[in-house]
Amino acid sequence: MAFLDLAHLDKSYGANHVVKDFNLAIEKGEFVSLLGPSGCGKTTVLRMVGGFEVPSAGTIHIDGQDVTSLKSNQRNIGMVFQAYALFPNLTVAQNVAFGLKVAGVSKAETAERVTEMLSLIGLADLGNRYPFQLSGGQQQRVALARALAVRPKVLLLDEPLSALDAKIRASLRREIRSIQQRLGITTIFVTHDQEEALSMSDRVVVMSGGRADQIGTPHQVYNRPATRFVASFVGTLNTFDATVTDPATGTVRLGDSTVVLNRPVEAASGAAITLALRPESATLGAGNPGDVTLMGRITEVQFLGAIIRITADLGGHDLTLDTFNRAATPPPHIGEEVTISLPPDGLVALVA
Amino acid sequence: MTRIAAYGTILLGCLYFIMPMIGMAEFSLSMRRGVYSLDAYRVVLADPQFQATFTYSLVMALFTIIFGVLLVVPTAYWVQLKMPKLRPVVEFVTLLPLVIPAIVVVFGYIRLYNTSGWLPMTGSVMGTNILLMFGYATLALPYMYRAVDTGLRTIDVATLTEAAQSLGAGWLRIMATLILPNVLGAVLSGAFLTLAIVIGEFTMAALLDRPAFGPYMQILGANKAYEPAALAVIAFAITWACMGLIQMVSRLSKHKRA
Ligand SMILES: Nc1ncnc2c1ncn2[C@@H]1O[C@H](COP(=O)(O)OP(=O)(O)OP(=O)(O)O)[C@@H](O)[C@H]1O
Ligand SMILES: [Mg+2]
């Protein structure tokens, strides 16, 4: 059994079925994100792990122990909330020491651990401040230190960065990940921000409607989305209607051309499917042999710095493609007729 | 023109409130013929009855406050945490003492807890004292509950509770180290209001025949001329001191923005 094991979790509020047959096995030291749109049940799953909600069905094991019926104060978990939730009547140092005091750790060891934690989050000098005297980013770092001070078995974070502005969000993101790796703590991170999930995690769980649509590494989830939902929720996507001609070799018809994906497609011969393609997979001009080539007319050029995002009209069907900026090659002009190549590797068949 | 009218109205209102007080204070100082003196105050403060009844009421107030805090803080916390839908109901209940006259409450007590009742609390002095304290707590309930509930609303009770739970804390610790300190200002202002109410309360103490400050004032008022005025001024001073203390404690807490 994995270090943290969620098996067949179900949760209903009255008639509202919020989490459905949720399964997830997390290894020790792994960083797993729950990613999904608002209301898909991310927080509910996290709160069940934390012991704040009782599952309607299913079990939760932490380190081999069945904790499903344990109260949250018996589970030895660390929790970080979107709203920081620092105790306003306690100083920073007292906040960090809170869990240690509850656990009956000696004064000397508590002081030592608090110092260690505060320097870990880079706020060694602010131990005597009250929470209202800190910025949002500082408060959230204290909340992290407070959660980590008791050396929990699992760290749970519910959108800890959502209340912060973009710049601090990006730096704190890296800081959380680096602390997590240094301590080797098993972590579940809830977010609706795909960039956060993809950049921080060992694995990402993409959720919709209370289910886990796909569980995989960021690379897998991004490049081989398992469902139409995952494909559309993570990243930008072009879709094409296609017809399966040979499921075993993954041969499909796309417009006038035949494409061999070299991966089996789970659909019957003759079935209509959707082919998806990331903007960065398509290239301008003739590509490699085996690529699908389409003709189009440029309708929009967005210069984004490192990347140029181009929209082309393929005869009533828009396609978005990204190319790297090259100093020697100026971007194409609007109205230009161009050839666009789609490599079979970049095409994903979406059946579900 | 409207401005002058507004100021005039305010002035009139002030006079309406202040004139009787000035009159009373002036009267309390005129015990000695021809000159102002503190003779009335000297007499009142030296009266052993005054000391006894005032101490009695003070002790009653203290117990009422302790009882009220232990009743109200956990209740308000629980309602806010677990049954926010019940809040209007609880609020309504806590407001009932304002519309039910004290005399009705105390008659109910006497009927229910008399010596031939199922719980003969009025049979002993201690029992009657406890009954009186319950009565006082009822009278103070609307103020105490409001103050604490407002105090609780300034913090995120649910999330703070969960944060503490995730760190291993149980209910008792959460109440003592988290909830109470964060509503301390509110609790204290509730406490001073309770003190002011208990010191001046007459009906319940008189009907339960306890030697409280309120009935003493009444007896004195019926038999003396200058002393009751001095007593009233003292009672006012106590009430105002309480108000001042409420203002002060609400500014003292270190963990709030100044
Ligand atoms: N205590 C509750 N009682 C009733 N319904 C609830 C309760 N908590 C959550 N829900 C419902 O469960 C569903 C999932 O909620 P949840 O908070 O898990 O979503 P989420 O994925 O975290 O969304 P968000 O990104 O907005 O935080 C929502 O439809 C919500 O209305
Ligand atoms: Mg949520």
XYZ file of C-alpha atoms and ligand atoms in Angstrom:
642
model
C 0.000 0.000 0.000
C 1.207 3.499 -0.794
C 2.217 5.886 1.973
C -0.983 7.884 1.547
C -3.772 5.835 0.086
C -7.243 7.092 -0.821
C -9.516 4.258 -1.895
C -12.994 4.626 -3.370
C -13.697 7.903 -1.605
C -17.225 9.150 -1.957
C -18.863 12.227 -0.511
C -22.419 13.492 -0.745
C -24.064 16.503 0.857
C -27.690 15.436 0.824
C -28.553 14.843 -2.811
C -25.425 16.623 -3.982
C -22.880 13.953 -4.946
C -19.623 15.893 -4.711
C -16.831 13.289 -4.828
C -17.266 10.076 -6.784
C -15.149 6.941 -6.414
C -11.922 8.843 -5.934
C -8.743 6.729 -5.876
C -5.246 8.033 -5.345
C -2.033 6.421 -4.114
C 0.769 8.785 -3.119
C 4.291 7.651 -2.368
C 6.305 9.019 0.528
C 7.860 12.374 -0.320
C 5.718 12.874 -3.413
C 4.156 16.228 -4.329
C 0.732 15.723 -5.877
C -1.564 18.507 -7.092
C -5.319 18.333 -7.371
C -6.214 20.467 -10.366
C -9.691 21.267 -11.583
C -12.310 23.957 -12.093
C -14.235 25.553 -9.249
C -16.660 23.206 -7.523
C -15.133 19.975 -8.821
C -14.489 18.684 -5.310
C -10.773 19.394 -4.763
C -11.225 20.988 -1.374
C -13.626 18.278 -0.306
C -11.054 15.552 -1.074
C -8.370 17.490 0.798
C -10.652 18.051 3.786
C -11.437 14.359 3.933
C -7.706 13.617 4.094
C -7.377 16.267 6.796
C -10.226 14.811 8.830
C -12.531 17.814 8.494
C -15.113 15.949 6.437
C -16.243 12.381 6.920
C -16.328 10.393 3.670
C -19.708 8.881 2.787
C -17.766 5.806 1.655
C -14.182 4.699 1.099
C -11.035 4.582 3.211
C -7.977 6.723 3.873
C -4.676 5.178 4.950
C -1.660 7.180 6.087
C 1.579 5.264 6.581
C -0.288 1.966 6.746
C -2.756 3.171 9.375
C -6.461 3.413 8.638
C -7.297 7.009 9.641
C -10.755 7.157 8.057
C -12.509 7.451 11.419
C -9.831 9.486 13.214
C -10.461 13.118 14.111
C -8.207 15.686 12.485
C -6.315 16.375 15.710
C -5.278 12.714 15.820
C -4.011 12.445 12.258
C -0.711 14.304 12.449
C -1.254 16.321 9.289
C -0.156 19.836 8.459
C -2.674 22.142 6.838
C -2.202 25.444 5.035
C -5.283 27.476 4.136
C -5.957 30.026 1.437
C -6.781 32.624 4.107
C -3.538 31.989 6.077
C -5.518 31.389 9.297
C -2.765 32.536 11.638
C -3.877 32.917 15.244
C -4.266 36.700 15.562
C -3.626 36.797 19.313
C -0.261 35.022 19.052
C 3.062 36.273 17.739
C 4.753 34.639 14.757
C 6.964 32.548 17.038
C 4.000 31.543 19.206
C 2.036 30.580 16.107
C 4.835 28.299 14.954
C 5.183 26.878 18.464
C 1.455 26.164 18.848
C 1.470 22.584 17.596
C 4.626 21.766 19.553
C 3.029 23.052 22.740
C -0.011 20.868 22.098
C 2.263 17.886 21.567
C 4.014 18.569 24.874
C 7.435 19.219 23.375
C 9.879 20.694 25.918
C 10.456 24.448 26.026
C 14.067 24.205 24.921
C 13.289 21.972 21.967
C 10.317 24.133 20.987
C 12.485 27.244 20.920
C 15.060 25.438 18.822
C 12.462 24.111 16.379
C 10.811 27.538 16.035
C 14.146 29.141 15.197
C 14.863 26.413 12.682
C 11.447 26.829 11.042
C 11.633 30.615 10.898
C 15.019 30.509 9.204
C 13.699 27.840 6.827
C 11.084 30.312 5.610
C 13.517 33.239 5.767
C 11.713 35.179 8.496
C 14.148 34.630 11.355
C 13.886 38.254 12.501
C 10.115 38.498 12.647
C 9.373 36.076 15.490
C 7.970 38.790 17.750
C 5.604 40.348 15.244
C 1.864 39.796 15.310
C 0.181 38.475 12.167
C -1.422 41.826 11.349
C 2.078 43.291 11.077
C 3.009 40.958 8.190
C 2.332 41.031 4.459
C 0.177 38.313 2.901
C 3.183 36.441 1.541
C 4.911 36.548 4.916
C 1.772 35.363 6.674
C 1.463 32.410 4.334
C 5.090 31.467 4.929
C 4.483 31.560 8.678
C 1.439 29.354 8.157
C 3.670 26.914 6.282
C 6.248 26.964 9.081
C 3.519 26.412 11.655
C 2.223 23.400 9.752
C 5.711 21.933 9.260
C 6.943 22.515 12.820
C 5.137 19.445 14.164
C 6.778 17.275 11.475
C 3.476 16.063 10.044
C 3.223 12.912 7.978
C 1.324 14.703 5.252
C 1.185 18.359 4.257
C -2.100 19.617 2.827
C -2.329 22.960 1.046
C -5.627 24.399 -0.183
C -4.949 27.104 -2.786
C -2.307 28.682 -0.550
C -1.221 31.173 -3.195
C -4.571 32.378 -4.543
C -4.808 35.399 -2.273
C -1.357 36.703 -3.233
C -0.341 38.877 -6.152
C 1.321 37.370 -9.205
C 4.940 38.110 -8.429
C 4.896 36.779 -4.863
C 2.852 33.829 -6.074
C 5.601 32.777 -8.467
C 8.418 33.133 -5.944
C 6.513 31.444 -3.123
C 5.650 28.616 -5.504
C 9.326 27.828 -5.961
C 10.006 28.266 -2.270
C 7.271 25.837 -1.223
C 8.489 23.268 -3.704
C 12.098 23.573 -2.588
C 11.209 23.289 1.121
C 9.019 20.297 0.319
C 11.877 18.585 -1.501
C 14.392 19.401 1.209
C 12.172 17.945 3.936
C 10.918 15.136 1.705
C 7.373 15.655 2.991
C 4.421 13.990 1.304
C 2.236 16.798 -0.014
C -1.180 17.363 -1.561
C -1.604 20.756 -3.164
C -5.002 21.990 -4.310
C -5.167 24.571 -7.066
C -7.231 25.651 -10.031
C -4.159 27.205 -11.649
C -2.687 24.786 -14.194
C 0.640 26.590 -14.322
C 1.034 26.094 -10.573
C 0.101 22.440 -10.781
C 2.338 21.655 -13.749
C 5.363 23.523 -12.472
C 5.390 22.277 -8.881
C 4.167 18.698 -8.922
C 5.585 15.231 -9.250
C 2.123 14.176 -10.347
C -1.070 16.009 -11.182
C -4.619 14.792 -10.612
C -6.996 16.508 -13.010
C -10.494 16.487 -11.540
C -13.894 17.231 -12.979
C -17.299 16.666 -11.457
C -15.933 14.913 -8.381
C -13.885 12.388 -10.331
C -10.212 12.027 -11.128
C -10.114 12.297 -14.912
C -6.409 11.650 -15.149
C -3.515 11.057 -12.775
C -0.054 11.480 -14.240
C 3.165 13.453 -14.380
C 2.855 17.006 -15.665
C 4.466 15.829 -18.907
C 1.931 13.033 -19.355
C -1.069 15.137 -18.452
C -0.030 17.902 -20.795
C 1.099 15.819 -23.753
C -1.197 12.820 -23.514
C -4.453 14.075 -21.978
C -6.680 11.093 -21.271
C -9.995 12.821 -21.776
C -11.436 15.702 -23.703
C -11.887 17.539 -20.410
C -8.241 17.200 -19.423
C -7.136 18.294 -22.865
C -9.279 21.410 -22.771
C -8.617 22.318 -19.150
C -4.831 22.028 -19.284
C -3.217 24.350 -21.788
C -4.498 25.671 -25.113
C -5.647 23.233 -27.726
C -6.620 22.913 -31.393
C -9.178 20.261 -32.249
C -9.975 18.585 -35.563
C -12.708 16.150 -36.537
C -11.278 12.902 -37.873
C -12.404 9.390 -38.793
C -10.734 6.198 -37.626
C -9.681 3.869 -40.452
C -7.507 1.419 -38.494
C -7.720 1.481 -34.678
C -4.767 -0.908 -34.121
C -2.127 1.263 -35.784
C -3.949 4.482 -35.046
C -4.588 5.371 -38.661
C -7.131 8.133 -39.099
C -8.395 10.348 -41.892
C -8.039 14.061 -41.307
C -9.606 16.023 -44.151
C -7.944 14.779 -47.348
C -4.914 13.262 -45.695
C -4.241 10.036 -43.842
C -2.297 10.181 -40.583
C -0.600 7.279 -38.847
C -0.378 8.012 -35.110
C 1.491 4.785 -34.388
C -0.563 4.406 -31.205
C -3.690 2.282 -30.898
C -6.924 4.288 -30.778
C -9.707 3.009 -28.571
C -12.503 3.387 -31.102
C -14.098 1.255 -33.785
C -13.099 1.526 -37.419
C -15.139 4.267 -39.060
C -15.863 6.051 -35.755
C -15.704 9.842 -35.669
C -13.141 11.098 -33.147
C -11.504 14.350 -32.194
C -7.820 14.955 -32.785
C -6.204 17.498 -30.490
C -2.980 19.413 -31.014
C -1.030 21.811 -28.804
C -0.162 25.143 -30.474
C 3.578 24.502 -30.063
C 3.350 21.171 -31.943
C 2.328 22.737 -35.243
C 4.986 24.328 -37.421
C 4.914 26.873 -40.185
C 6.158 25.610 -43.551
C 6.800 22.091 -44.705
C 7.681 19.769 -41.815
C 9.129 16.288 -41.660
C 7.974 13.412 -43.871
C 4.807 11.872 -42.422
C 3.482 15.220 -41.168
C 0.028 16.325 -42.150
C 0.261 19.501 -44.191
C -2.574 21.986 -44.392
C -2.935 25.300 -46.204
C -4.118 28.365 -44.360
C -4.227 32.135 -44.277
C -2.789 34.100 -41.323
C -5.488 36.082 -39.484
C -3.735 37.142 -36.307
C -0.166 37.520 -35.020
C 0.500 38.069 -31.304
C 4.060 38.860 -30.375
C 4.523 37.592 -26.785
C 8.283 37.927 -26.486
C 9.855 34.502 -26.450
C 6.864 33.101 -28.267
C 4.832 34.283 -31.239
C 1.232 33.079 -31.232
C -0.214 32.850 -34.730
C -3.831 32.205 -35.678
C -4.519 30.822 -39.152
C -7.767 30.213 -40.989
C -7.866 26.734 -42.528
C -10.970 27.360 -44.587
C -13.532 28.085 -41.891
C -11.571 26.394 -39.104
C -9.178 28.356 -36.899
C -5.844 26.944 -35.808
C -3.543 28.435 -33.189
C 0.179 27.793 -33.391
C 3.139 28.955 -31.348
C 6.635 29.488 -32.726
C 9.744 30.610 -30.922
C 10.882 34.104 -31.614
C 14.041 34.193 -33.794
C 15.877 37.444 -34.264
C 16.680 36.570 -37.885
C 13.126 35.599 -38.902
C 10.446 38.273 -38.599
C 6.926 36.993 -37.904
C 4.555 36.386 -40.869
C 2.104 39.041 -41.972
C -1.657 38.939 -41.657
C -3.232 37.697 -44.877
C -0.209 35.644 -45.910
C -0.930 32.179 -47.357
C 1.100 29.578 -45.487
C 1.677 25.856 -45.208
C 1.208 24.374 -41.745
C 2.551 20.954 -40.723
C 1.144 18.806 -37.942
C 3.451 16.022 -36.676
C 1.600 12.756 -35.856
C 3.429 12.663 -32.481
C 1.738 15.847 -31.411
C -1.747 14.680 -32.366
C -3.794 13.174 -29.549
C -6.924 11.139 -30.231
C -9.654 12.083 -27.769
C -12.198 9.320 -27.430
C -13.632 9.824 -23.913
C -31.214 78.146 9.516
C -31.607 74.343 9.531
C -28.176 74.211 11.118
C -29.190 76.407 13.984
C -32.345 74.353 14.428
C -30.274 71.160 14.579
C -27.891 72.552 17.167
C -30.835 73.891 19.114
C -32.430 70.469 19.205
C -29.225 68.854 20.373
C -28.816 71.497 23.062
C -32.390 70.934 24.209
C -31.827 67.185 24.383
C -28.643 67.662 26.400
C -30.394 69.975 28.818
C -33.194 67.437 29.187
C -30.683 64.801 30.305
C -28.186 66.934 32.138
C -30.423 69.267 34.131
C -31.837 66.587 36.470
C -28.345 65.252 37.044
C -26.970 68.663 37.882
C -29.938 69.231 40.135
C -29.392 65.916 41.862
C -25.657 66.447 42.272
C -26.284 69.930 43.593
C -28.862 68.619 46.056
C -26.518 65.843 47.253
C -23.956 68.475 48.146
C -26.325 70.715 50.137
C -26.782 68.694 53.323
C -25.140 71.426 55.381
C -27.198 74.593 55.281
C -25.760 77.442 53.233
C -22.557 75.782 51.944
C -21.713 72.883 49.666
C -20.303 69.904 51.518
C -19.688 66.188 51.108
C -21.571 65.386 54.297
C -24.197 63.252 52.548
C -21.456 61.156 50.933
C -19.661 60.776 54.261
C -22.845 59.503 55.886
C -23.620 57.110 53.072
C -20.119 55.659 52.803
C -19.885 55.211 56.567
C -23.162 53.318 56.732
C -22.392 49.620 57.377
C -25.548 48.753 55.445
C -24.109 50.475 52.401
C -20.878 48.530 52.662
C -22.655 45.222 53.205
C -25.147 45.599 50.355
C -22.598 46.997 47.962
C -20.193 44.135 48.645
C -23.023 41.641 48.254
C -23.976 43.074 44.864
C -20.355 43.193 43.765
C -19.829 39.521 44.604
C -23.107 38.614 42.895
C -21.967 40.544 39.833
C -18.687 38.655 39.785
C -20.397 35.271 39.852
C -22.960 36.413 37.299
C -20.121 37.448 34.979
C -18.280 34.138 35.373
C -21.471 32.187 34.808
C -22.439 34.388 31.864
C -19.052 34.015 30.163
C -19.039 30.249 30.599
C -22.550 30.085 29.171
C -22.341 32.628 26.380
C -18.864 32.196 24.872
C -19.133 28.460 24.119
C -22.740 28.908 22.945
C -21.976 31.762 20.585
C -18.902 29.911 19.319
C -20.811 26.730 18.741
C -23.664 28.475 16.966
C -21.269 30.296 14.679
C -19.218 27.185 13.964
C -21.747 24.400 13.664
C -25.205 25.884 13.270
C -25.023 29.275 11.597
C -28.586 28.724 10.425
C -29.752 28.744 14.040
C -28.226 32.124 14.722
C -31.431 34.168 14.265
C -33.257 31.805 16.631
C -30.553 32.047 19.294
C -30.385 35.796 18.845
C -34.144 36.012 19.357
C -33.921 33.918 22.521
C -31.151 36.075 23.933
C -33.256 39.168 23.300
C -36.276 37.826 25.197
C -35.123 39.230 28.572
C -35.554 42.694 27.089
C -39.262 42.163 26.471
C -40.099 39.980 29.471
C -40.221 42.162 32.594
C -37.934 41.121 35.430
C -40.928 40.846 37.715
C -42.458 38.181 35.498
C -39.211 36.215 35.460
C -38.824 36.363 39.198
C -42.440 35.366 39.840
C -41.863 32.422 37.558
C -38.785 31.483 39.570
C -40.641 31.758 42.849
C -43.527 29.625 41.594
C -41.198 26.986 40.182
C -38.537 26.825 42.861
C -40.455 27.551 46.072
C -40.198 25.328 49.099
C -43.097 23.153 47.952
C -41.864 23.008 44.353
C -39.853 20.202 42.770
C -36.550 21.999 43.310
C -36.856 24.044 46.532
C -34.093 26.548 45.838
C -35.683 29.379 47.800
C -35.531 27.179 50.893
C -31.935 28.129 51.639
C -29.929 31.325 51.458
C -27.403 29.770 49.090
C -30.176 28.441 46.855
C -31.806 31.857 46.707
C -28.471 33.486 45.922
C -27.954 31.077 43.057
C -31.460 31.733 41.816
C -30.794 35.479 41.933
C -27.575 34.974 39.998
C -29.498 33.093 37.300
C -31.924 35.983 37.197
C -29.102 38.490 36.808
C -27.509 36.355 34.104
C -30.828 36.405 32.252
C -31.026 40.178 32.467
C -27.447 40.539 31.211
C -27.835 37.917 28.485
C -28.820 40.247 25.615
C -25.787 42.473 26.209
C -23.349 39.680 26.891
C -24.415 37.648 23.855
C -24.331 40.617 21.502
C -20.885 41.649 22.651
C -19.399 38.156 22.343
C -21.123 37.357 19.058
C -19.851 40.591 17.526
C -16.373 39.814 18.824
C -16.470 36.349 17.286
C -17.537 37.768 13.955
C -14.293 39.709 13.658
C -12.279 36.482 13.406
C -12.622 33.552 11.004
C -13.833 31.112 13.640
C -14.190 28.094 11.360
C -10.771 28.267 9.711
C -8.930 29.116 12.924
C -10.585 26.155 14.614
C -9.553 23.854 11.788
C -6.010 25.191 11.827
C -5.789 24.482 15.555
C -7.308 21.032 15.125
C -4.826 20.131 12.419
C -2.096 21.018 14.903
C -3.531 18.519 17.351
C -5.542 20.838 19.617
C -8.749 19.670 21.322
C -11.862 21.697 22.161
C -10.775 22.856 25.591
C -7.472 24.191 24.320
C -9.143 25.873 21.345
C -11.620 27.625 23.633
C -9.008 28.691 26.181
C -6.065 29.703 23.998
C -7.789 30.792 20.816
C -11.412 31.795 21.159
C -11.407 33.455 24.575
C -8.294 35.627 24.020
C -9.657 36.772 20.682
C -12.989 37.879 22.163
C -11.522 39.133 25.434
C -12.360 42.753 24.657
C -15.947 41.783 23.883
C -16.158 39.601 26.991
C -14.887 42.417 29.186
C -17.313 44.932 27.783
C -20.088 42.391 28.389
C -18.751 41.958 31.894
C -18.839 45.666 32.723
C -22.368 45.965 31.367
C -23.329 43.051 33.588
C -21.711 44.771 36.554
C -23.660 47.955 35.902
C -26.916 46.022 35.587
C -26.393 43.970 38.733
C -25.379 46.947 40.874
C -28.536 48.833 40.013
C -31.016 45.932 39.867
C -33.973 46.218 42.248
C -36.919 43.994 41.345
C -35.374 40.554 41.519
C -33.315 41.182 44.641
C -36.262 42.721 46.451
C -38.717 39.945 45.575
C -36.204 37.248 46.501
C -35.501 39.248 49.669
C -31.729 39.403 49.256
C -29.672 42.234 50.818
C -28.544 43.780 47.539
C -27.597 47.340 46.695
C -30.774 48.093 44.725
C -33.226 47.465 47.578
C -30.917 49.364 49.941
C -31.099 52.408 47.678
C -34.858 52.157 47.682
C -35.111 51.947 51.493
C -32.734 54.838 51.880
C -34.671 56.847 49.335
C -37.912 56.346 51.218
C -36.489 57.510 54.546
C -33.807 60.132 53.900
C -33.496 63.300 51.857
C -29.875 64.038 50.912
C -28.329 60.584 51.173
C -30.299 59.006 48.301
C -29.124 61.758 46.008
C -25.528 61.071 46.995
C -26.132 57.362 46.448
C -27.554 57.994 42.993
C -24.516 60.068 42.077
C -22.275 57.230 43.286
C -24.258 54.718 41.217
C -23.888 56.949 38.167
C -20.174 57.264 38.764
C -19.819 53.474 38.903
C -21.744 53.032 35.668
C -19.674 55.639 33.893
C -16.465 54.161 35.206
C -17.585 50.856 33.703
C -18.223 52.541 30.351
C -14.786 54.112 30.504
C -13.204 50.752 31.249
C -14.996 49.209 28.262
C -13.489 51.887 26.052
C -10.058 51.327 27.561
C -9.855 47.552 27.245
C -11.007 47.714 23.667
C -7.936 49.829 22.948
C -5.478 47.827 24.969
C -5.154 44.558 23.052
C -1.697 44.308 21.543
C -2.534 42.084 18.610
C -4.960 44.493 16.950
C -4.225 47.324 14.592
C -4.095 50.516 16.633
N -20.563 21.838 3.563
C -21.119 21.699 2.364
N -22.442 21.501 2.239
C -23.020 21.353 1.029
N -22.354 21.382 -0.139
C -21.036 21.568 -0.097
C -20.342 21.737 1.149
N -19.027 21.903 0.882
C -18.900 21.845 -0.465
N -20.091 21.640 -1.052
C -20.323 21.504 -2.489
O -19.427 20.538 -2.976
C -18.958 20.888 -4.271
C -17.455 20.801 -4.301
O -16.936 21.757 -3.419
P -15.382 21.962 -3.208
O -15.241 23.033 -2.193
O -14.736 20.660 -2.922
O -14.917 22.497 -4.626
P -13.497 22.988 -5.102
O -13.080 22.091 -6.202
O -12.582 23.122 -3.947
O -13.829 24.403 -5.698
P -13.064 25.802 -5.600
O -11.992 25.791 -6.637
O -14.120 26.800 -5.891
O -12.520 25.903 -4.197
C -19.504 22.263 -4.573
O -20.570 22.105 -5.474
C -20.003 22.767 -3.248
O -21.135 23.551 -3.422
Mg -11.672 24.767 -2.914
